[in-house]
PDB file of C-alpha atoms in Angstrom:
ATOM      1  CA  UNK A   1       0.087   0.033   0.085  1.00 86.00           C
ATOM      2  CA  UNK A   2       0.961   3.558  -0.705  1.00 89.00           C
ATOM      3  CA  UNK A   3      -0.220   6.704   0.904  1.00 92.00           C
ATOM      4  CA  UNK A   4       0.933  10.249  -0.152  1.00 93.00           C
ATOM      5  CA  UNK A   5      -0.311  13.758   1.101  1.00 92.00           C
ATOM      6  CA  UNK A   6       0.057  17.076  -0.378  1.00 95.00           C
ATOM      7  CA  UNK A   7      -0.726  20.221   1.786  1.00 95.00           C
ATOM      8  CA  UNK A   8      -0.831  23.815   0.295  1.00 96.00           C
ATOM      9  CA  UNK A   9      -1.502  26.596   2.435  1.00 96.00           C
ATOM     10  CA  UNK A  10       0.061  29.306   4.499  1.00 97.00           C
ATOM     11  CA  UNK A  11       2.183  29.195   7.425  1.00 97.00           C
ATOM     12  CA  UNK A  12       0.512  30.204  10.661  1.00 96.00           C
ATOM     13  CA  UNK A  13       3.776  30.808  12.983  1.00 94.00           C
ATOM     14  CA  UNK A  14       7.552  31.172  12.457  1.00 94.00           C
ATOM     15  CA  UNK A  15       9.126  27.516  11.793  1.00 94.00           C
ATOM     16  CA  UNK A  16      10.593  26.443  15.177  1.00 92.00           C
ATOM     17  CA  UNK A  17      14.136  24.908  14.878  1.00 94.00           C
ATOM     18  CA  UNK A  18      15.365  22.472  17.877  1.00 95.00           C
ATOM     19  CA  UNK A  19      18.418  20.271  17.959  1.00 95.00           C
ATOM     20  CA  UNK A  20      17.980  17.014  19.729  1.00 93.00           C
ATOM     21  CA  UNK A  21      20.633  15.536  21.830  1.00 91.00           C
ATOM     22  CA  UNK A  22      21.815  13.382  19.112  1.00 88.00           C
ATOM     23  CA  UNK A  23      22.395  16.413  17.027  1.00 89.00           C
ATOM     24  CA  UNK A  24      19.403  15.760  14.727  1.00 94.00           C
ATOM     25  CA  UNK A  25      17.394  18.926  13.700  1.00 96.00           C
ATOM     26  CA  UNK A  26      13.633  19.051  14.212  1.00 96.00           C
ATOM     27  CA  UNK A  27      11.434  21.903  12.942  1.00 96.00           C
ATOM     28  CA  UNK A  28       7.677  22.370  13.979  1.00 95.00           C
ATOM     29  CA  UNK A  29       5.220  24.553  11.840  1.00 93.00           C
ATOM     30  CA  UNK A  30       1.452  24.762  11.390  1.00 96.00           C
ATOM     31  CA  UNK A  31      -0.240  25.460   7.975  1.00 97.00           C
ATOM     32  CA  UNK A  32      -3.401  26.880   7.550  1.00 97.00           C
ATOM     33  CA  UNK A  33      -5.552  25.388   4.522  1.00 96.00           C
ATOM     34  CA  UNK A  34      -8.643  27.371   3.452  1.00 92.00           C
ATOM     35  CA  UNK A  35     -11.724  26.213   1.580  1.00 92.00           C
ATOM     36  CA  UNK A  36     -14.393  28.264   0.133  1.00 92.00           C
ATOM     37  CA  UNK A  37     -17.687  26.914  -1.186  1.00 92.00           C
ATOM     38  CA  UNK A  38     -21.306  27.438  -1.771  1.00 92.00           C
ATOM     39  CA  UNK A  39     -23.806  25.237   0.041  1.00 90.00           C
ATOM     40  CA  UNK A  40     -26.972  23.658  -1.902  1.00 92.00           C
ATOM     41  CA  UNK A  41     -28.941  26.643  -0.474  1.00 92.00           C
ATOM     42  CA  UNK A  42     -26.591  29.073  -1.869  1.00 91.00           C
ATOM     43  CA  UNK A  43     -24.890  30.327   1.196  1.00 93.00           C
ATOM     44  CA  UNK A  44     -21.084  30.968   0.960  1.00 94.00           C
ATOM     45  CA  UNK A  45     -19.091  29.502   3.389  1.00 93.00           C
ATOM     46  CA  UNK A  46     -15.428  29.415   4.380  1.00 93.00           C
ATOM     47  CA  UNK A  47     -13.621  26.696   6.489  1.00 94.00           C
ATOM     48  CA  UNK A  48     -10.124  26.650   7.625  1.00 95.00           C
ATOM     49  CA  UNK A  49      -8.080  23.463   8.833  1.00 96.00           C
ATOM     50  CA  UNK A  50      -4.788  23.831  10.557  1.00 96.00           C
ATOM     51  CA  UNK A  51      -2.348  21.064  10.029  1.00 95.00           C
ATOM     52  CA  UNK A  52       0.721  20.409  11.995  1.00 95.00           C
ATOM     53  CA  UNK A  53       3.875  19.340  10.167  1.00 95.00           C
ATOM     54  CA  UNK A  54       7.302  18.092  11.626  1.00 95.00           C
ATOM     55  CA  UNK A  55      10.487  18.443   9.321  1.00 96.00           C
ATOM     56  CA  UNK A  56      13.692  16.591  10.167  1.00 96.00           C
ATOM     57  CA  UNK A  57      17.465  16.901   9.425  1.00 95.00           C
ATOM     58  CA  UNK A  58      18.306  19.209   6.379  1.00 95.00           C
ATOM     59  CA  UNK A  59      14.748  19.836   5.557  1.00 95.00           C
ATOM     60  CA  UNK A  60      14.218  21.201   9.012  1.00 96.00           C
ATOM     61  CA  UNK A  61      17.128  23.560   8.734  1.00 95.00           C
ATOM     62  CA  UNK A  62      16.097  24.607   5.288  1.00 96.00           C
ATOM     63  CA  UNK A  63      12.247  25.373   6.175  1.00 96.00           C
ATOM     64  CA  UNK A  64      13.580  27.616   9.249  1.00 94.00           C
ATOM     65  CA  UNK A  65      15.994  29.498   6.929  1.00 95.00           C
ATOM     66  CA  UNK A  66      13.823  30.266   3.912  1.00 96.00           C
ATOM     67  CA  UNK A  67      10.429  30.413   5.463  1.00 96.00           C
ATOM     68  CA  UNK A  68       8.496  32.597   7.710  1.00 95.00           C
ATOM     69  CA  UNK A  69       4.734  33.136   8.980  1.00 96.00           C
ATOM     70  CA  UNK A  70       2.268  34.059   6.434  1.00 95.00           C
ATOM     71  CA  UNK A  71       4.146  32.630   3.345  1.00 96.00           C
ATOM     72  CA  UNK A  72       2.669  29.959   1.205  1.00 96.00           C
ATOM     73  CA  UNK A  73       4.075  26.558   1.370  1.00 96.00           C
ATOM     74  CA  UNK A  74       3.301  23.235  -0.373  1.00 96.00           C
ATOM     75  CA  UNK A  75       4.277  20.127   1.707  1.00 95.00           C
ATOM     76  CA  UNK A  76       4.684  16.571   0.328  1.00 93.00           C
ATOM     77  CA  UNK A  77       4.957  13.428   2.388  1.00 87.00           C
TER      78      UNK A  77
END
């Protein structure tokens, strides 16, 4: 079985870089994914889902170096 996820949204807070005891880099961030739609009754609605993402190693260092709060991002995993 194979699962793949692609998330596209905006970063809700600056990524936080931490180095663990073994020296591994870890970065946490949250992504807001918005959806606009119209209900069957014609009412316009907008929903937002927040997704927490963890990056490891060189990816963690790069995401902290190049991305800040409010910027768009696409994550595949």
